[in-house]
Structures are given as structure tokens and as C-alpha cells.
CSV table of N, CA and C in Angstrom, one decimal:
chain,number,residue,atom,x,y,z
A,1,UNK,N,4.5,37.1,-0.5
A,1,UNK,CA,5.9,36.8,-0.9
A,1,UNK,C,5.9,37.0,-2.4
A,2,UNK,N,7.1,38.0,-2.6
A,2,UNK,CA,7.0,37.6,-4.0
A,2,UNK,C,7.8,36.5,-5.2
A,3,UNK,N,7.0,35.8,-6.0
A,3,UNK,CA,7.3,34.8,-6.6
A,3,UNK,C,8.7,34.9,-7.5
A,4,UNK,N,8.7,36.4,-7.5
A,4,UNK,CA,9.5,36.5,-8.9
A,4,UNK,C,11.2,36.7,-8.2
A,5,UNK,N,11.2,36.7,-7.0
A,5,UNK,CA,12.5,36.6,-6.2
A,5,UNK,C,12.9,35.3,-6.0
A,6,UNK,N,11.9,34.4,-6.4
A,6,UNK,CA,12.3,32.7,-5.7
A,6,UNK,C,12.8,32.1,-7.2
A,7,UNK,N,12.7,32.8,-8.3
A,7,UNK,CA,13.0,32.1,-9.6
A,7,UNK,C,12.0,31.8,-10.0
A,8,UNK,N,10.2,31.8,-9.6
A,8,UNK,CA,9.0,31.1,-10.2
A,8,UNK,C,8.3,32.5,-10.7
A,9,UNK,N,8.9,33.0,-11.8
A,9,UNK,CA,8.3,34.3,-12.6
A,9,UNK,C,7.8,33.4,-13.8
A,10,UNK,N,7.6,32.4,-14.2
A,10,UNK,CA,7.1,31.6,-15.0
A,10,UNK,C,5.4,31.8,-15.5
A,11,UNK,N,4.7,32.1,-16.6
A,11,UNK,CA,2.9,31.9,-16.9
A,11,UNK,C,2.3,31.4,-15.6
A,12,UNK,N,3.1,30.0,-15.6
A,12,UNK,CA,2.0,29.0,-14.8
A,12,UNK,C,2.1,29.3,-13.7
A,13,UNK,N,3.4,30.2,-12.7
A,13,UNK,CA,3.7,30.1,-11.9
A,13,UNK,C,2.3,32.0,-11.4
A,14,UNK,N,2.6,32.2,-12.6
A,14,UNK,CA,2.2,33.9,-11.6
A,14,UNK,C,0.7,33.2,-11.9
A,15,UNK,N,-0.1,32.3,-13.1
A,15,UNK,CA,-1.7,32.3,-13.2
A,15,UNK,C,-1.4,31.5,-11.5
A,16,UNK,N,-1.1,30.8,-11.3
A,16,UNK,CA,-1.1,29.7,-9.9
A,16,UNK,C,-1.4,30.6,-9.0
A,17,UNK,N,-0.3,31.8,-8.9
A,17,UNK,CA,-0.7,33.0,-7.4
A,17,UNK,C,-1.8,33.3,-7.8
A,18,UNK,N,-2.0,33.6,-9.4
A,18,UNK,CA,-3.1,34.7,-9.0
A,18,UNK,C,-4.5,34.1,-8.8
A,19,UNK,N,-4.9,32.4,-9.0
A,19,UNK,CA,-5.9,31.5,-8.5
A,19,UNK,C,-5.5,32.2,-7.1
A,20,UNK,N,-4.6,31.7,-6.2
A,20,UNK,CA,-4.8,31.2,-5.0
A,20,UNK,C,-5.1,32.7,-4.4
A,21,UNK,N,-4.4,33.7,-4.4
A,21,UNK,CA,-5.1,34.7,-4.5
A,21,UNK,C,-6.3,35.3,-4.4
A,22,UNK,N,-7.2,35.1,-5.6
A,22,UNK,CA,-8.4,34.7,-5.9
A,22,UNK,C,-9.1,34.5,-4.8
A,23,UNK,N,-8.6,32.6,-4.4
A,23,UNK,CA,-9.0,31.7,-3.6
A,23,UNK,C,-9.4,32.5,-2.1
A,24,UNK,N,-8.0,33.0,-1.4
A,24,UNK,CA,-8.1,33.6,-0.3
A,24,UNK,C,-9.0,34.7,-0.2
A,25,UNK,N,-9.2,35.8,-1.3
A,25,UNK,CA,-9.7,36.6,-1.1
A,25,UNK,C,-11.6,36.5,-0.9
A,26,UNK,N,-11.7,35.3,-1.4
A,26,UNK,CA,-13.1,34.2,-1.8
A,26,UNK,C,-13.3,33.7,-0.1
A,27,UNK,N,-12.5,32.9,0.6
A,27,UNK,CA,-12.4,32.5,2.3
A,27,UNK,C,-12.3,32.9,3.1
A,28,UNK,N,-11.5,33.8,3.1
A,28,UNK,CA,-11.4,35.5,4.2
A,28,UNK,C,-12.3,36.4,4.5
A,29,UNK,N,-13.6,36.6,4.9
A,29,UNK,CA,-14.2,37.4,5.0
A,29,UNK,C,-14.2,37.6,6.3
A,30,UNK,N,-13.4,36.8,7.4
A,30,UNK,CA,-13.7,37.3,8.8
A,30,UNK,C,-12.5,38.4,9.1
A,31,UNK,N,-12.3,39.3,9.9
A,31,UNK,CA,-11.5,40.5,10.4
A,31,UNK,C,-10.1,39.4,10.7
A,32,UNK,N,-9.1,40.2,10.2
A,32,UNK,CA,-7.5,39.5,10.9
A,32,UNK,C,-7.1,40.3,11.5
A,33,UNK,N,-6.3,39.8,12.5
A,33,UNK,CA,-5.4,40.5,13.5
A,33,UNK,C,-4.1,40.6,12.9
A,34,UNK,N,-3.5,40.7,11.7
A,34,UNK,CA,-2.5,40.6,11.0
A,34,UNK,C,-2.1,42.3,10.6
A,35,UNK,N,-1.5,42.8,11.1
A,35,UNK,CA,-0.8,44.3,11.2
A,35,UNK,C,-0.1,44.0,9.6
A,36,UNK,N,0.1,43.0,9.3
A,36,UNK,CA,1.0,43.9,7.6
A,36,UNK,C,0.0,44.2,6.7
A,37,UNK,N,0.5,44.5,5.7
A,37,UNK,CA,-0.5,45.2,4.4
A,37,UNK,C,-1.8,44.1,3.9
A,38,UNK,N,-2.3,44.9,4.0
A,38,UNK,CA,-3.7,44.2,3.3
A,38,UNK,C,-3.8,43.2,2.2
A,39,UNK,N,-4.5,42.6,1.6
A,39,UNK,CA,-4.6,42.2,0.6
A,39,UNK,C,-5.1,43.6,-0.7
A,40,UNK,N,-5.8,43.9,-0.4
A,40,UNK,CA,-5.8,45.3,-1.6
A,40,UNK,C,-5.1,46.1,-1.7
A,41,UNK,N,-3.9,46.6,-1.1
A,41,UNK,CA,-3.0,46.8,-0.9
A,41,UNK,C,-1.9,46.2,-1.5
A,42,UNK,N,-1.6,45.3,-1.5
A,42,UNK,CA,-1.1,44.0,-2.2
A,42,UNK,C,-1.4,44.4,-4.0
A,43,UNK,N,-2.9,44.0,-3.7
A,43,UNK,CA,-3.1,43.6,-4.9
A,43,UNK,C,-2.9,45.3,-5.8
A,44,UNK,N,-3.0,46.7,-5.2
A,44,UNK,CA,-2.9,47.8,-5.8
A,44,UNK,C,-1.6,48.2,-6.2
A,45,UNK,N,-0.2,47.4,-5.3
A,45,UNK,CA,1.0,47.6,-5.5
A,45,UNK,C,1.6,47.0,-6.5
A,46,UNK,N,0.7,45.9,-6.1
A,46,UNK,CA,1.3,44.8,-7.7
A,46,UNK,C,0.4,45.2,-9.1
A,47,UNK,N,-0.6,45.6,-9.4
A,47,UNK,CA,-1.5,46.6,-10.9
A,47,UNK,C,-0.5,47.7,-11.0
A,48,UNK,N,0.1,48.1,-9.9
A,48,UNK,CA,1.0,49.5,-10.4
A,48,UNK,C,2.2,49.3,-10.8
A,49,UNK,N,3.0,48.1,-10.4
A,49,UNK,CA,4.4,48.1,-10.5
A,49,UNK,C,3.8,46.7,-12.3
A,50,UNK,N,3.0,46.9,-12.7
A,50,UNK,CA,2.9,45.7,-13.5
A,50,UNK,C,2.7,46.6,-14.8
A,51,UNK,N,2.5,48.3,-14.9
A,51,UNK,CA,1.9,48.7,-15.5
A,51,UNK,C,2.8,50.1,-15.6
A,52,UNK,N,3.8,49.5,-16.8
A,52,UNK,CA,4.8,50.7,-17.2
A,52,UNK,C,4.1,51.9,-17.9
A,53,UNK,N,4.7,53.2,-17.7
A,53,UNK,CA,4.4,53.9,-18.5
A,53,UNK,C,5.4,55.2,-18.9
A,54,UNK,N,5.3,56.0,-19.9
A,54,UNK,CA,6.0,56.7,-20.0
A,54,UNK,C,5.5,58.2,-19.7
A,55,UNK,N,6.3,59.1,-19.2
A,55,UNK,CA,5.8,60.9,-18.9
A,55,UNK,C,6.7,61.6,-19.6
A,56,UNK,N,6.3,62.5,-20.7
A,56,UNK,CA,7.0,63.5,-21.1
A,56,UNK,C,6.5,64.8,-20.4
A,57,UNK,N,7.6,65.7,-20.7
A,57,UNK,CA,7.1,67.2,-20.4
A,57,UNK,C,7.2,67.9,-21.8
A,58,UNK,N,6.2,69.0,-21.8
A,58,UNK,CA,5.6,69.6,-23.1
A,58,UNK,C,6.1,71.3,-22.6
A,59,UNK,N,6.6,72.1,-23.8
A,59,UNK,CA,6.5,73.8,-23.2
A,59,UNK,C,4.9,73.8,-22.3
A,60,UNK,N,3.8,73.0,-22.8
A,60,UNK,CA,2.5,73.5,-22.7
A,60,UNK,C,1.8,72.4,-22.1
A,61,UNK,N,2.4,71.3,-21.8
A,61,UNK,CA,1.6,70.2,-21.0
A,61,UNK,C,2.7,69.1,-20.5
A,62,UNK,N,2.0,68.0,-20.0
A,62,UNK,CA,2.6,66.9,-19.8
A,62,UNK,C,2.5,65.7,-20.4
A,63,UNK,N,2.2,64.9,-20.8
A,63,UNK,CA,1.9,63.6,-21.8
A,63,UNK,C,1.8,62.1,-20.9
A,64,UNK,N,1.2,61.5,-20.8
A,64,UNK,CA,1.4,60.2,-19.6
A,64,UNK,C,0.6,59.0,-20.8
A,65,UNK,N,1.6,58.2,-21.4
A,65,UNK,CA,1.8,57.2,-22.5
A,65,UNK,C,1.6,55.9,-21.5
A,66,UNK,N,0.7,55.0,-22.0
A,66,UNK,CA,0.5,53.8,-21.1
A,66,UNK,C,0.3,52.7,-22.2
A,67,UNK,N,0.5,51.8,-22.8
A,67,UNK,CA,0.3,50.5,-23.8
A,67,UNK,C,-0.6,50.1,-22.8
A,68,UNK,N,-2.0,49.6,-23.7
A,68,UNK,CA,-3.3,49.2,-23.2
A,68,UNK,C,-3.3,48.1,-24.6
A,69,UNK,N,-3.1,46.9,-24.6
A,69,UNK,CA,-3.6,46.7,-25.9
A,69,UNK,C,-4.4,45.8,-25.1
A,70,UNK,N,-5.5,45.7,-26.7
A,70,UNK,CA,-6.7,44.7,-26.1
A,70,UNK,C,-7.5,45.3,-25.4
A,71,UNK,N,-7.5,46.8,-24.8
A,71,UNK,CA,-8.5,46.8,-23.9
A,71,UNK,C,-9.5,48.0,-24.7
A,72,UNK,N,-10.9,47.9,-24.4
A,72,UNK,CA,-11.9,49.3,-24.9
A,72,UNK,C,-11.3,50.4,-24.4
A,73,UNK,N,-11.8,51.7,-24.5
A,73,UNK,CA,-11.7,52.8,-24.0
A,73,UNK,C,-12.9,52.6,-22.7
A,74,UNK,N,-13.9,51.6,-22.5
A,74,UNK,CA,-15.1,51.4,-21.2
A,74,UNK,C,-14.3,50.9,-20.9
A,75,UNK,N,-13.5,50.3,-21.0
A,75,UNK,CA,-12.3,49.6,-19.8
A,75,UNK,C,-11.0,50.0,-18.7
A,76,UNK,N,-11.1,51.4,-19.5
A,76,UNK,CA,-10.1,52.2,-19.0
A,76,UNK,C,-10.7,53.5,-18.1
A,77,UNK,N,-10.1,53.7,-16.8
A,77,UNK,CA,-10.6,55.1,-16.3
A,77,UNK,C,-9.6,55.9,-15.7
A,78,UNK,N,-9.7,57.2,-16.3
A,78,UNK,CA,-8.9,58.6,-16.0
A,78,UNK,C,-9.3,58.9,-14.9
A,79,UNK,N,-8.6,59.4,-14.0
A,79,UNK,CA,-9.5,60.2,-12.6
A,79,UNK,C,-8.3,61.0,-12.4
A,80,UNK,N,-8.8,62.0,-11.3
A,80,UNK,CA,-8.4,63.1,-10.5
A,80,UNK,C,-8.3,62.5,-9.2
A,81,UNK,N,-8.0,62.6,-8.1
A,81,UNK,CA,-8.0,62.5,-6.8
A,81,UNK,C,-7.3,63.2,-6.5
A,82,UNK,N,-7.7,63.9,-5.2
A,82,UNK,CA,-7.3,64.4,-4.0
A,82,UNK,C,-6.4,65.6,-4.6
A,83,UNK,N,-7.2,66.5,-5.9
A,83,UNK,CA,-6.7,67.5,-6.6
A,83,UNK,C,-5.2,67.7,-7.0
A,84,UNK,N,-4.9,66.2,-7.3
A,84,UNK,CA,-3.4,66.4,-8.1
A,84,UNK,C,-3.2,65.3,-7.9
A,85,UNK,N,-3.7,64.2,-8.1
A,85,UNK,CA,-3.4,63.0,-8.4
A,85,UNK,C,-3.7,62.1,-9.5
A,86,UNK,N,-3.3,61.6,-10.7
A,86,UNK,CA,-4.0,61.5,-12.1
A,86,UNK,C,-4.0,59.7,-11.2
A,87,UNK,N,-5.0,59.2,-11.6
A,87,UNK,CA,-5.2,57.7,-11.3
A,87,UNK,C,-5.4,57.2,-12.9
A,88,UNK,N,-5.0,56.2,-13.7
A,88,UNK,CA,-5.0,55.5,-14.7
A,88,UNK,C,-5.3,53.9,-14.2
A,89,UNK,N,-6.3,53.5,-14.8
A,89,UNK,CA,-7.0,52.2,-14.0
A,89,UNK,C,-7.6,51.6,-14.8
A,90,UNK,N,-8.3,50.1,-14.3
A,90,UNK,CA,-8.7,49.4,-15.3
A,90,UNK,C,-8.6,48.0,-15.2
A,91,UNK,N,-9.7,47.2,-16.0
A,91,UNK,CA,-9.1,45.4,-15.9
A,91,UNK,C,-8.8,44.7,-17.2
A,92,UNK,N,-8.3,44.2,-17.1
A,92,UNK,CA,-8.8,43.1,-18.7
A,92,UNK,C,-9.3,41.8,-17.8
A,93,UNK,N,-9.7,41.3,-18.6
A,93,UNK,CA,-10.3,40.4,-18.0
A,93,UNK,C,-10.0,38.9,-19.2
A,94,UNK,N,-10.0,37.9,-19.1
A,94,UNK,CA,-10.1,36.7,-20.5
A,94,UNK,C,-11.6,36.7,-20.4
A,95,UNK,N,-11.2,36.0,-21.8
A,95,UNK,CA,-13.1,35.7,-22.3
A,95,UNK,C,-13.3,34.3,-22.3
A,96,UNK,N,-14.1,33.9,-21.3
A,96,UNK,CA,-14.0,32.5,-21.4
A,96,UNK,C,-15.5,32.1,-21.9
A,97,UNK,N,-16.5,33.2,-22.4
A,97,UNK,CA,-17.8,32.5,-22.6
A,97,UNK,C,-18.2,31.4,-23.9
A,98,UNK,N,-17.6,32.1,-24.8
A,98,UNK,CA,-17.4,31.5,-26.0
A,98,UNK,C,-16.4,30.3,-26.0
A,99,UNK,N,-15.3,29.8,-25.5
A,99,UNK,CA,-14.2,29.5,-25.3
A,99,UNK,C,-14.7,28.2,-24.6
A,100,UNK,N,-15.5,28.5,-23.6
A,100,UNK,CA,-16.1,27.1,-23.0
A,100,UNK,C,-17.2,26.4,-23.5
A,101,UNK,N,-17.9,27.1,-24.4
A,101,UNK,CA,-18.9,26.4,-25.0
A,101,UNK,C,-18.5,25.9,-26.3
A,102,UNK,N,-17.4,26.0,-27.1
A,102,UNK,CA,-16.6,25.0,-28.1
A,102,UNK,C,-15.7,24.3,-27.3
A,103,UNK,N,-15.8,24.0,-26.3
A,103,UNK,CA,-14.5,22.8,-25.8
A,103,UNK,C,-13.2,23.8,-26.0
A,104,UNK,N,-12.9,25.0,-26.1
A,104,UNK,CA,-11.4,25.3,-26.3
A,104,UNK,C,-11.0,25.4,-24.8
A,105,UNK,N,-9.5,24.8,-24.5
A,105,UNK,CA,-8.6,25.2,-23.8
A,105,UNK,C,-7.1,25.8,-24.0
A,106,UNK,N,-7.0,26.3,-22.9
A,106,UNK,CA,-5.6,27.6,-23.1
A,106,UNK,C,-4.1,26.0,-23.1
A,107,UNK,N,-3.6,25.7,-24.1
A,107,UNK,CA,-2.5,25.7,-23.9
A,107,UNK,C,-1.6,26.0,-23.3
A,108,UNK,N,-1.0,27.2,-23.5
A,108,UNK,CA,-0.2,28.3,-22.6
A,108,UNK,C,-1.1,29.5,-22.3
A,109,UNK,N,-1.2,30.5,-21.3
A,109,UNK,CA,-1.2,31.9,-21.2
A,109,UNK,C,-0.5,32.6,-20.5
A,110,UNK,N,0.1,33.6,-21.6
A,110,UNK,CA,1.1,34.3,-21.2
A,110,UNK,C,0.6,35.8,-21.2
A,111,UNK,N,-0.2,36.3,-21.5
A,111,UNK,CA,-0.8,37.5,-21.7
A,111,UNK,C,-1.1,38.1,-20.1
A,112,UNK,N,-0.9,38.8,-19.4
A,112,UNK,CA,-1.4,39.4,-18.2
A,112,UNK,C,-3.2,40.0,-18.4
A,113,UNK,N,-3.5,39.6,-17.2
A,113,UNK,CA,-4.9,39.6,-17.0
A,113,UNK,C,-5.0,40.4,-15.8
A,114,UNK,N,-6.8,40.8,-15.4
A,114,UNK,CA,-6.5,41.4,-14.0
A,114,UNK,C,-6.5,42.9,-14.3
A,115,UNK,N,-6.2,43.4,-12.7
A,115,UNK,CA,-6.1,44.7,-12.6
A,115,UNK,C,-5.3,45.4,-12.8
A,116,UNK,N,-5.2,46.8,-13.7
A,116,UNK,CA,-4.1,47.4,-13.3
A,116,UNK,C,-4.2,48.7,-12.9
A,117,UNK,N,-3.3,49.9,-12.8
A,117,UNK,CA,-3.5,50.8,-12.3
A,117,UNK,C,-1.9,51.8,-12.0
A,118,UNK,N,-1.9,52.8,-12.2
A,118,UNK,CA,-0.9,53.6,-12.2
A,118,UNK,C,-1.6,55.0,-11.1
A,119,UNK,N,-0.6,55.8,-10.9
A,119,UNK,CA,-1.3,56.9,-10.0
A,119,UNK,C,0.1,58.3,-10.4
A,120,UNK,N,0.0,58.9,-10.5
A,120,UNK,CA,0.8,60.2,-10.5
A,120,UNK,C,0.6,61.5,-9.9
A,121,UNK,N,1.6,62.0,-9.5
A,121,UNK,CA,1.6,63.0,-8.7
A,121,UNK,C,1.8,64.1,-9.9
A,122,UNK,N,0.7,64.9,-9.5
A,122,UNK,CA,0.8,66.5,-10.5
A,122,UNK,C,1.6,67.1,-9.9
A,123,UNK,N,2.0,68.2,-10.8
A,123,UNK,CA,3.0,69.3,-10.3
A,123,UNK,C,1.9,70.2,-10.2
A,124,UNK,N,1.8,71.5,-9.5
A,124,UNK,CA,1.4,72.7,-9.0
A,124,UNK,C,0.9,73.4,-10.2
A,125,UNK,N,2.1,73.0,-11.4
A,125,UNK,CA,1.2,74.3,-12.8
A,125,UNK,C,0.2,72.9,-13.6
A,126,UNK,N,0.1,71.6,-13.1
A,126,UNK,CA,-0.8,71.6,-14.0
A,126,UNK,C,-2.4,71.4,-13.6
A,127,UNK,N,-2.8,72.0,-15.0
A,127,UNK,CA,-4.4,72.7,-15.1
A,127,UNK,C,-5.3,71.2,-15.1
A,128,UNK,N,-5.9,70.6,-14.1
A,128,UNK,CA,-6.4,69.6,-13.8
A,128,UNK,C,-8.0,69.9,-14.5
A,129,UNK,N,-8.2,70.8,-14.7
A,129,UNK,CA,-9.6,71.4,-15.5
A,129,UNK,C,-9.6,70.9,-17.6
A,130,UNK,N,-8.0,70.6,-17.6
A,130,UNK,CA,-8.1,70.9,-19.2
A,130,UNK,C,-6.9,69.5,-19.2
A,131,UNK,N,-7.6,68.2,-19.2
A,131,UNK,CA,-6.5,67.3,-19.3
A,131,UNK,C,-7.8,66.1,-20.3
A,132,UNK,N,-7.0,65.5,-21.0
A,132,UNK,CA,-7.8,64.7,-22.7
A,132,UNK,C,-7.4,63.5,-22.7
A,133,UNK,N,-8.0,62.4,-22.7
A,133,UNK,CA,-7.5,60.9,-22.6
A,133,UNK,C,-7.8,60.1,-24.0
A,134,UNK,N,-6.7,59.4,-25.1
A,134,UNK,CA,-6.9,59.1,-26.0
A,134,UNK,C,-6.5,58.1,-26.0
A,135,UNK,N,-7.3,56.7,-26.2
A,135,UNK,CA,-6.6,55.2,-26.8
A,135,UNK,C,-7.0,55.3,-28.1
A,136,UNK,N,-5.8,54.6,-28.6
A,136,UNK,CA,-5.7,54.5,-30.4
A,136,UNK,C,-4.8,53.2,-30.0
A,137,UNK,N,-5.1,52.2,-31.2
A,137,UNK,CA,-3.9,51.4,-31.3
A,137,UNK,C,-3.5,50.6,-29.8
A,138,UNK,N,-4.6,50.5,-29.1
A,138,UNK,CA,-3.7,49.6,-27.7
A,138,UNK,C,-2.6,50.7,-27.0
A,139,UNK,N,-3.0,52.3,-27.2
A,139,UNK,CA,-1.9,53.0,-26.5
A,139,UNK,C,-2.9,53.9,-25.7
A,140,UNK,N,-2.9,54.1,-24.5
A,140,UNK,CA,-3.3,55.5,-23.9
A,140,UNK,C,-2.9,56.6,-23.9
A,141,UNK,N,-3.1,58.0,-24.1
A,141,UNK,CA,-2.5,59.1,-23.9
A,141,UNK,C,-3.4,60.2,-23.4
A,142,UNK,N,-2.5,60.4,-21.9
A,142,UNK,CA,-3.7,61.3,-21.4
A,142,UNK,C,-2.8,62.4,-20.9
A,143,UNK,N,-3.2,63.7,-22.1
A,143,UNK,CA,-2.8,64.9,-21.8
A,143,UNK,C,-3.2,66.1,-20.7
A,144,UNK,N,-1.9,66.6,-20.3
A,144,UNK,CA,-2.7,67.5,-18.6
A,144,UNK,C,-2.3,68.7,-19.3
A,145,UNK,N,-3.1,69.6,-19.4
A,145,UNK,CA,-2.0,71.2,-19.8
A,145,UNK,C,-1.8,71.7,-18.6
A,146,UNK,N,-0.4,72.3,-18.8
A,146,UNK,CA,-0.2,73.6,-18.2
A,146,UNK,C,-0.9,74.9,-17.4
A,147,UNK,N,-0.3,75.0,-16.9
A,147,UNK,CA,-1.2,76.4,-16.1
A,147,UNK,C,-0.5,77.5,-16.6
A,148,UNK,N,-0.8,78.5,-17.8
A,148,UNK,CA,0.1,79.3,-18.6
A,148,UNK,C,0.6,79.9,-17.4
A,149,UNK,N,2.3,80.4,-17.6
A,149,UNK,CA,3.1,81.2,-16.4
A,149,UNK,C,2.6,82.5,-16.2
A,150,UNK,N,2.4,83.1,-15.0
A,150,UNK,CA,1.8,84.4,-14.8
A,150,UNK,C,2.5,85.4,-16.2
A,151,UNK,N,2.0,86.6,-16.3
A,151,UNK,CA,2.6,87.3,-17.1
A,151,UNK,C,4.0,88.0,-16.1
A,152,UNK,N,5.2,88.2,-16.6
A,152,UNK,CA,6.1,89.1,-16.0
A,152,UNK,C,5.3,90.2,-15.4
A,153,UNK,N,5.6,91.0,-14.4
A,153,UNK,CA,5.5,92.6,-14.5
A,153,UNK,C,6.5,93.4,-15.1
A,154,UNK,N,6.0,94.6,-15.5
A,154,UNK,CA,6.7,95.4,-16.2
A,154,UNK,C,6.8,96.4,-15.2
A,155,UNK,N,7.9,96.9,-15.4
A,155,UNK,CA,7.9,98.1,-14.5
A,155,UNK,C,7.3,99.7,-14.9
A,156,UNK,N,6.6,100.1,-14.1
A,156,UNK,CA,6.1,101.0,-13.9
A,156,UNK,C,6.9,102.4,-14.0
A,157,UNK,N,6.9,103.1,-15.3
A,157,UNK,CA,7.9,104.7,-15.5
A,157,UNK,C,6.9,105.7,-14.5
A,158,UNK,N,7.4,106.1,-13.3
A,158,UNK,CA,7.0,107.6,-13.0
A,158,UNK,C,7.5,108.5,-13.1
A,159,UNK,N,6.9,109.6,-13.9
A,159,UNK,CA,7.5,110.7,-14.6
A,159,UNK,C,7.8,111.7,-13.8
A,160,UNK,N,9.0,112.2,-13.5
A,160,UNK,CA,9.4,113.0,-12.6
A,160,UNK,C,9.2,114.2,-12.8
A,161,UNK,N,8.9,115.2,-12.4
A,161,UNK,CA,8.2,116.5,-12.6
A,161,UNK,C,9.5,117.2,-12.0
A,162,UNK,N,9.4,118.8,-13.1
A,162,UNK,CA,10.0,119.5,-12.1
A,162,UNK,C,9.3,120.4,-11.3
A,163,UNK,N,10.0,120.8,-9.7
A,163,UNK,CA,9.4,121.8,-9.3
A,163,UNK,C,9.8,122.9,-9.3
């Protein structure tokens, strides 16, 4: 169910799902007879709808802009699938190693944690061989080029002879 239709879109309310969450996915290891969507499923629909991004079109490529702040470039992964699918993926995670060994606790957290994930459908001209993934700045940019357009044909002069 989602929380954010009941009015509990609140820090404490989404960290709360995403413990129990957690929780079930930790208890459940036996097979369910439950026909709706999975839990990874679940959890894939919600990394994608969590995880705006923007697509421009280029004369010569495409551009796919994603805000990552906070996270490495090892934390982020470009893929191909199923030869025209760009996958953008990845987790942040909190750091609690340091954090627990000084006594600190989180007052508030509001920062999104966890997985995310985007997926896009290529178009036909783009060149899946020549595409470049750049974070700067907490920004992703992963360029696809083009597949240059065939050349026109030209039409062919045959020179008419006389007989």
C-alpha cells in the first residue's frame, strides 16, 4: 500500500516502511501463494518512480541527466540490457560506522537512502557501442550517440547515346 495516498508521506513515516520492509523481506523466505507483485518488484517500482531524471535530444546524441548527490562514481552503474535498454542504478546507503561509535544519533532523516534505479527505452538510431557516463557535482550524465543517418542516394545520370 502506498503510504503517500493515506497522508503519511512524512521522514518517519517512509524510514518506518522502509524498516518493516526490511523486516519482511528478513522473515519470508518460505514460497507464497500470493499472485500480486513481488516484493522486488515492489521494491524496483518504487527506486524508479523515486528517481527523477531528465532526457534531452542532441542533432548527435541523447543526454540522460540524473542528480546523484552524495554518491561515488563505484556506486553508480550504467548498463545495456536486452540491446536497447539504458539501466541507471545504484544504492546509497547511511554511514552508521563512525556514528555509532561516538554515541551520535539521527535527530531527523530526511535524506533518501536505499536503492535506486531508472531504466530507458532506446530508440533504433541509438549507437549502444559509443555511449560515456559522467558524475561531477552529485550529477550523472550518460551520453548515447547517434547512429549517423545513412547517406541520401544520389541519383544516378545515364548518358543516352545516340544511335
Amino acid at each position: 500500500m502506498d503510504i503517500s495516498l493515506m497522508g503519511f508521506d512524512t521522514p518517519f513515516f517512509r524510514n518506518l516502511h522502509h524498516i518493516l520492509d526490511a523486516t519482511d523481506d528478513n522473515t519470508t523466505n518460505n514460497k507464497s501463494t500470493n499472485t500480486g507483485p513481488t516484493r522486488a518488484y515492489v521494491r524496483d517500482a518504487r527506486a524508479m518512480a523515486a528517481t527523477p531524471a531528465d532526457v534531452k535530444e542532441y542533432p548527435n546524441s541523447y543526454v540522460f541527466i540524473v542528480d546523484m548527490p552524495g554518491l561515488k562514481s563505484g556506486d553508480i552503474k550504467v548498463q545495456i540490457e536486452d540491446d536497447n535498454v539504458l539501466v541507471i542504478s545504484g544504492e546509497r546507503k547511511r554511514e552508521h560506522d563512525q556514528e555509532e561509535k561516538e554515541g551520535v544519533k539521527y535527530v531527523r532523516m530526511e535524506r533518501r537512502i536505499g536503492k535506486f534505479m531508472r531504466k530507458f527505452a532506446l530508440p533504433e538510431n541509438a549507437n549502444i557501442e559509443k555511449i560515456s557516463a559522467i558524475c561531477q557535482d552529485g550529477v550523472l550524465t550518460v551520453t548515447v550517440e547517434k547512429v549517423p543517418p545513412p547517406e541520401p542516394k544520389k541519383p544516378k545520370t545515364i548518358q543516352v547515346q545516340v544511335a
